[in-house]
């Protein structure tokens, strides 16, 4: 089951291997994590011997799954007593970034700022997108340089300058860590490089069947027209074709606040930033649809963890990340 494959206990060895690759080889406790929006005790790291970590992220916006995944790993490091400096490629002020990070993500970071051409003072630095990879590559510092690859990002663009730059970012010499086996295999096929892969985790304290009665004939569509890789138009066309056969079904769109022209008879839930509300939505529905064409998304794993069947799209490249999921 998805619980067996992607529980915290199952993923422990993968996280350990990733930490080992960062040179972190000390015994760790296994603390009970506080909910995302709850404050945690301040940790005194003045005499900490762990490597200092810095991460460079694209501009911050509310509801970004990519930011949440990267910041989750950073939060783990802080909870274990490490020091993390979080930098954003952003024109927002420091106070604005601090407030957004604390309100919508985690409250555990003391060092948050926009990147202003000054490299961080760190032992390990991590790029998180193709444009940040070029910046990290050019930093004239002695830190080890990693590249946390969440998607095969050339596929975010048509054949273009951005495609070429994203493709070339995997040749910059940064040490790669892939999120998921599909991504690692794609990089192996394209570049012949062996990549450390982190499997998809599921937060079982958030995503679990809520014990509420499921609504009869309710279909959830993770609809993201702003992200072409989510295949919004394809999903919508499929639902329009199916609608004559789904007369007694509710069709709910969620994921964004603005869908342009809304279709009569479909319901629009908007962007959900409260993870508990998302889990209740998944626990209440009958069927889910979630497409991601550049790497599996966390969304279908979270949907499955709430006991909801989910449909993904078959583009001819089977993902072993879903192996064994029922």
Short mmCIF file of C-alpha atoms in Angstrom, two decimals:
data_model
loop_
_atom_site.label_atom_id
_atom_site.label_comp_id
_atom_site.label_asym_id
_atom_site.label_seq_id
_atom_site.Cartn_x
_atom_site.Cartn_y
_atom_site.Cartn_z
CA UNK A 1 0.00 0.00 0.00
CA UNK A 2 1.06 3.63 -0.30
CA UNK A 3 1.45 3.75 3.49
CA UNK A 4 3.88 0.85 3.47
CA UNK A 5 5.93 2.32 0.64
CA UNK A 6 6.02 5.99 1.62
CA UNK A 7 5.72 6.14 5.40
CA UNK A 8 8.33 8.05 7.41
CA UNK A 9 9.81 4.75 8.62
CA UNK A 10 10.13 3.42 5.07
CA UNK A 11 11.86 6.57 3.86
CA UNK A 12 14.31 6.81 6.77
CA UNK A 13 17.11 4.98 4.96
CA UNK A 14 16.74 7.22 1.88
CA UNK A 15 16.96 10.36 4.00
CA UNK A 16 19.94 8.93 5.83
CA UNK A 17 21.71 8.30 2.49
CA UNK A 18 20.96 11.85 1.38
CA UNK A 19 22.33 13.28 4.64
CA UNK A 20 25.40 11.06 4.33
CA UNK A 21 26.02 12.51 0.87
CA UNK A 22 26.11 15.94 2.54
CA UNK A 23 28.79 14.73 4.93
CA UNK A 24 26.42 14.54 7.91
CA UNK A 25 27.30 11.34 9.75
CA UNK A 26 26.19 11.72 13.33
CA UNK A 27 23.48 9.99 15.33
CA UNK A 28 20.09 11.68 15.07
CA UNK A 29 17.18 11.53 17.46
CA UNK A 30 13.69 11.06 16.01
CA UNK A 31 11.67 13.92 17.48
CA UNK A 32 7.92 14.27 17.15
CA UNK A 33 7.53 17.05 14.60
CA UNK A 34 5.28 19.99 15.37
CA UNK A 35 2.59 20.95 12.83
CA UNK A 36 3.81 23.27 10.09
CA UNK A 37 2.34 26.48 11.57
CA UNK A 38 3.22 25.77 15.22
CA UNK A 39 6.30 27.44 16.73
CA UNK A 40 9.10 25.19 17.93
CA UNK A 41 11.69 25.88 20.62
CA UNK A 42 14.61 28.03 19.51
CA UNK A 43 17.76 25.94 19.07
CA UNK A 44 21.10 27.39 20.09
CA UNK A 45 23.48 26.64 17.24
CA UNK A 46 26.31 28.95 18.26
CA UNK A 47 28.66 26.06 18.92
CA UNK A 48 27.10 23.70 16.40
CA UNK A 49 29.57 21.51 14.53
CA UNK A 50 27.19 20.54 11.75
CA UNK A 51 27.93 21.92 8.29
CA UNK A 52 26.26 25.26 7.65
CA UNK A 53 23.63 24.88 4.94
CA UNK A 54 22.30 27.51 2.52
CA UNK A 55 19.62 27.04 -0.12
CA UNK A 56 18.70 29.30 -3.06
CA UNK A 57 15.06 29.19 -4.17
CA UNK A 58 13.04 30.96 -6.88
CA UNK A 59 10.75 33.79 -5.84
CA UNK A 60 8.32 32.77 -3.10
CA UNK A 61 4.60 32.52 -3.74
CA UNK A 62 1.76 31.01 -1.75
CA UNK A 63 0.91 27.37 -2.35
CA UNK A 64 4.11 26.30 -4.14
CA UNK A 65 4.67 22.57 -3.74
CA UNK A 66 8.27 22.91 -4.91
CA UNK A 67 9.07 25.43 -2.19
CA UNK A 68 7.33 23.30 0.43
CA UNK A 69 9.36 20.18 -0.48
CA UNK A 70 12.69 22.02 -0.38
CA UNK A 71 11.86 23.87 2.83
CA UNK A 72 10.67 20.64 4.46
CA UNK A 73 14.16 19.16 4.12
CA UNK A 74 15.70 22.38 5.43
CA UNK A 75 13.32 22.35 8.39
CA UNK A 76 14.38 18.80 9.23
CA UNK A 77 17.98 19.98 9.34
CA UNK A 78 17.09 22.86 11.67
CA UNK A 79 15.12 20.54 13.96
CA UNK A 80 18.20 18.32 14.16
CA UNK A 81 20.23 21.31 15.34
CA UNK A 82 21.64 22.55 12.03
CA UNK A 83 21.90 26.08 10.66
CA UNK A 84 20.13 26.96 7.39
CA UNK A 85 20.16 30.22 5.47
CA UNK A 86 17.23 30.50 3.06
CA UNK A 87 17.68 32.81 0.07
CA UNK A 88 15.10 33.70 -2.58
CA UNK A 89 15.56 35.09 -6.09
CA UNK A 90 13.08 37.83 -5.28
CA UNK A 91 12.46 41.56 -5.30
CA UNK A 92 10.40 41.21 -2.12
CA UNK A 93 11.78 42.70 1.08
CA UNK A 94 13.36 40.57 3.79
CA UNK A 95 10.43 41.19 6.15
CA UNK A 96 7.92 40.19 3.47
CA UNK A 97 9.75 36.94 2.74
CA UNK A 98 10.08 36.16 6.46
CA UNK A 99 6.35 36.74 7.03
CA UNK A 100 5.30 34.61 4.04
CA UNK A 101 7.63 31.79 5.01
CA UNK A 102 6.33 31.73 8.57
CA UNK A 103 2.63 32.04 7.68
CA UNK A 104 2.39 29.63 4.76
CA UNK A 105 5.31 27.25 5.24
CA UNK A 106 7.41 26.91 8.43
CA UNK A 107 8.39 29.09 11.38
CA UNK A 108 11.79 27.49 11.99
CA UNK A 109 14.16 29.64 9.92
CA UNK A 110 16.11 32.49 11.54
CA UNK A 111 18.02 33.38 8.35
CA UNK A 112 15.73 34.33 5.46
CA UNK A 113 16.56 37.01 2.87
CA UNK A 114 16.34 37.90 -0.82
CA UNK A 115 19.48 37.09 -2.76
CA UNK A 116 21.28 40.40 -3.33
CA UNK A 117 24.44 39.25 -5.15
CA UNK A 118 26.17 38.39 -1.86
CA UNK A 119 26.82 34.63 -1.54
CA UNK A 120 25.95 32.98 1.77
CA UNK A 121 28.48 32.03 4.41
CA UNK A 122 27.96 28.26 4.31
CA UNK A 123 29.70 24.90 4.03
CA UNK A 124 27.04 23.42 1.74
CA UNK A 125 24.89 25.30 -0.79
CA UNK A 126 21.91 23.94 -2.71
CA UNK A 127 20.38 25.11 -5.99
CA UNK A 128 16.72 24.25 -6.54
CA UNK A 129 15.83 25.27 -10.11
CA UNK A 130 17.73 25.70 -13.36
CA UNK A 131 18.13 29.47 -13.00
CA UNK A 132 19.38 29.15 -9.41
CA UNK A 133 21.86 26.48 -10.58
CA UNK A 134 23.72 29.07 -12.70
CA UNK A 135 23.89 31.47 -9.76
CA UNK A 136 25.18 28.83 -7.34
CA UNK A 137 27.71 27.64 -9.92
CA UNK A 138 29.20 31.16 -10.10
CA UNK A 139 29.50 31.69 -6.35
CA UNK A 140 33.20 32.06 -5.56
CA UNK A 141 33.07 30.16 -2.29
CA UNK A 142 34.60 26.91 -1.08
CA UNK A 143 31.28 25.25 -0.15
CA UNK A 144 30.13 21.96 -1.68
CA UNK A 145 27.50 22.72 -4.30
CA UNK A 146 24.40 20.58 -4.74
CA UNK A 147 21.45 20.70 -7.15
CA UNK A 148 18.08 19.50 -5.77
CA UNK A 149 16.23 18.46 -8.94
CA UNK A 150 12.48 18.20 -8.41
CA UNK A 151 11.44 18.06 -12.08
CA UNK A 152 13.09 17.61 -15.45
CA UNK A 153 12.80 21.35 -15.99
CA UNK A 154 13.63 21.59 -19.73
CA UNK A 155 10.10 20.22 -20.23
CA UNK A 156 8.68 23.33 -18.59
CA UNK A 157 9.38 25.20 -21.87
CA UNK A 158 8.98 24.61 -25.59
CA UNK A 159 12.20 24.22 -27.56
CA UNK A 160 13.65 27.63 -26.76
CA UNK A 161 16.43 29.47 -24.95
CA UNK A 162 14.92 28.48 -21.61
CA UNK A 163 14.81 24.84 -22.70
CA UNK A 164 18.48 24.95 -23.69
CA UNK A 165 19.55 26.70 -20.48
CA UNK A 166 17.55 24.31 -18.31
CA UNK A 167 19.00 21.32 -20.18
CA UNK A 168 22.53 22.64 -19.80
CA UNK A 169 22.06 23.25 -16.06
CA UNK A 170 22.59 19.51 -15.49
CA UNK A 171 26.08 19.86 -17.01
CA UNK A 172 27.31 22.58 -14.65
CA UNK A 173 29.08 20.19 -12.32
CA UNK A 174 26.82 20.62 -9.30
CA UNK A 175 26.24 17.45 -7.28
CA UNK A 176 22.72 16.27 -8.22
CA UNK A 177 20.03 14.94 -5.89
CA UNK A 178 16.82 13.89 -7.68
CA UNK A 179 13.36 13.93 -6.18
CA UNK A 180 11.93 10.58 -7.22
CA UNK A 181 13.05 7.63 -9.29
CA UNK A 182 11.45 8.86 -12.54
CA UNK A 183 13.60 11.96 -12.38
CA UNK A 184 16.78 10.01 -11.59
CA UNK A 185 16.17 7.62 -14.49
CA UNK A 186 15.46 10.51 -16.86
CA UNK A 187 18.79 12.16 -15.92
CA UNK A 188 20.57 8.81 -16.33
CA UNK A 189 19.10 8.33 -19.82
CA UNK A 190 19.77 11.90 -20.98
CA UNK A 191 23.20 12.51 -19.41
CA UNK A 192 24.52 9.14 -18.30
CA UNK A 193 24.93 10.36 -14.73
CA UNK A 194 24.11 8.39 -11.59
CA UNK A 195 21.96 10.55 -9.36
CA UNK A 196 21.11 10.15 -5.68
CA UNK A 197 17.31 9.79 -5.55
CA UNK A 198 15.00 10.67 -2.67
CA UNK A 199 11.68 8.79 -2.74
CA UNK A 200 8.34 10.53 -2.28
CA UNK A 201 7.36 10.93 1.38
CA UNK A 202 3.86 11.34 2.74
CA UNK A 203 3.14 13.20 5.98
CA UNK A 204 0.86 10.69 7.69
CA UNK A 205 0.04 13.23 10.42
CA UNK A 206 -1.77 15.27 7.76
CA UNK A 207 -2.81 12.90 4.97
CA UNK A 208 -4.92 10.00 6.22
CA UNK A 209 -8.58 8.95 5.79
CA UNK A 210 -10.50 11.27 8.10
CA UNK A 211 -13.26 8.80 8.93
CA UNK A 212 -15.92 11.00 7.35
CA UNK A 213 -18.59 9.63 5.05
CA UNK A 214 -17.53 10.03 1.44
CA UNK A 215 -19.81 12.02 -0.81
CA UNK A 216 -21.41 9.94 -3.51
CA UNK A 217 -20.16 10.63 -7.04
CA UNK A 218 -17.72 13.48 -6.38
CA UNK A 219 -14.73 13.95 -8.70
CA UNK A 220 -11.77 16.19 -7.78
CA UNK A 221 -9.61 17.65 -10.56
CA UNK A 222 -6.25 19.16 -9.56
CA UNK A 223 -6.54 21.95 -12.11
CA UNK A 224 -3.52 24.25 -12.66
CA UNK A 225 -3.89 26.18 -15.96
CA UNK A 226 -0.91 28.38 -15.00
CA UNK A 227 1.40 25.34 -15.14
CA UNK A 228 1.38 23.75 -18.63
CA UNK A 229 2.94 20.54 -17.28
CA UNK A 230 -0.29 19.88 -15.36
CA UNK A 231 -2.11 19.31 -18.68
CA UNK A 232 -5.12 21.38 -17.65
CA UNK A 233 -6.63 21.59 -21.14
CA UNK A 234 -6.36 17.82 -21.63
CA UNK A 235 -8.11 17.12 -18.34
CA UNK A 236 -10.84 19.65 -19.01
CA UNK A 237 -11.53 18.25 -22.49
CA UNK A 238 -11.79 14.76 -20.99
CA UNK A 239 -14.27 15.95 -18.36
CA UNK A 240 -16.38 17.74 -20.97
CA UNK A 241 -16.59 14.51 -22.96
CA UNK A 242 -17.48 12.52 -19.86
CA UNK A 243 -20.03 14.98 -18.51
CA UNK A 244 -23.04 13.52 -20.38
CA UNK A 245 -22.33 10.22 -18.62
CA UNK A 246 -21.80 11.86 -15.20
CA UNK A 247 -25.16 13.56 -14.74
CA UNK A 248 -25.30 12.78 -11.02
CA UNK A 249 -21.66 13.67 -10.31
CA UNK A 250 -20.16 16.78 -8.75
CA UNK A 251 -17.00 17.87 -10.59
CA UNK A 252 -14.77 20.04 -8.40
CA UNK A 253 -11.74 21.98 -9.63
CA UNK A 254 -9.08 22.95 -7.07
CA UNK A 255 -5.52 24.31 -7.13
CA UNK A 256 -5.91 27.91 -8.37
CA UNK A 257 -8.12 30.90 -7.67
CA UNK A 258 -8.62 32.04 -11.26
CA UNK A 259 -9.73 29.76 -14.09
CA UNK A 260 -10.79 32.43 -16.55
CA UNK A 261 -14.09 31.38 -18.09
CA UNK A 262 -15.76 28.95 -15.71
CA UNK A 263 -17.93 26.14 -17.05
CA UNK A 264 -21.53 25.96 -15.93
CA UNK A 265 -22.15 22.88 -13.81
CA UNK A 266 -18.55 22.56 -12.62
CA UNK A 267 -17.58 23.74 -9.12
CA UNK A 268 -14.41 25.69 -8.29
CA UNK A 269 -12.83 25.34 -4.84
CA UNK A 270 -9.86 27.63 -5.50
CA UNK A 271 -6.36 27.35 -4.07
CA UNK A 272 -6.13 25.40 -0.82
CA UNK A 273 -3.26 26.49 1.42
CA UNK A 274 -4.50 24.74 4.58
CA UNK A 275 -3.21 21.16 4.40
CA UNK A 276 -5.87 19.90 6.80
CA UNK A 277 -8.60 21.24 4.50
CA UNK A 278 -6.94 19.48 1.57
CA UNK A 279 -6.88 16.18 3.45
CA UNK A 280 -10.58 16.56 4.29
CA UNK A 281 -11.32 17.25 0.62
CA UNK A 282 -9.47 14.08 -0.39
CA UNK A 283 -11.20 12.07 2.34
CA UNK A 284 -14.65 13.24 1.24
CA UNK A 285 -14.47 12.65 -2.54
CA UNK A 286 -14.99 9.57 -4.74
CA UNK A 287 -12.25 9.96 -7.35
CA UNK A 288 -9.26 12.23 -7.96
CA UNK A 289 -7.43 13.39 -11.10
CA UNK A 290 -3.89 14.82 -10.84
CA UNK A 291 -1.56 15.15 -13.82
CA UNK A 292 2.17 15.96 -13.74
CA UNK A 293 4.13 15.36 -16.93
CA UNK A 294 7.66 16.38 -15.88
CA UNK A 295 7.98 14.18 -12.77
CA UNK A 296 5.37 12.61 -10.50
CA UNK A 297 3.83 15.13 -8.15
CA UNK A 298 3.37 14.74 -4.40
CA UNK A 299 -0.35 15.39 -4.88
CA UNK A 300 -1.37 11.87 -6.04
CA UNK A 301 0.56 10.28 -3.16
CA UNK A 302 -1.25 12.55 -0.71
CA UNK A 303 -4.58 11.77 -2.37
CA UNK A 304 -3.92 8.03 -2.13
CA UNK A 305 -2.95 8.37 1.51
CA UNK A 306 -6.44 9.67 2.23
CA UNK A 307 -7.92 6.52 0.70
CA UNK A 308 -8.99 8.22 -2.54
CA UNK A 309 -8.35 6.52 -5.92
CA UNK A 310 -6.45 8.79 -8.31
CA UNK A 311 -6.00 8.96 -12.09
CA UNK A 312 -2.74 10.09 -13.70
CA UNK A 313 -1.92 10.38 -17.40
CA UNK A 314 0.01 7.74 -19.36
CA UNK A 315 2.65 9.43 -21.50
CA UNK A 316 4.52 6.20 -22.28
CA UNK A 317 7.10 6.45 -19.49
CA UNK A 318 5.99 4.35 -16.55
CA UNK A 319 7.05 5.68 -13.18
CA UNK A 320 8.47 3.21 -10.70
CA UNK A 321 7.66 5.78 -8.01
CA UNK A 322 4.10 4.42 -8.03
CA UNK A 323 5.23 0.79 -7.97
CA UNK A 324 3.09 -1.18 -5.54
CA UNK A 325 0.59 1.61 -4.90
CA UNK A 326 -2.99 0.40 -4.87
#
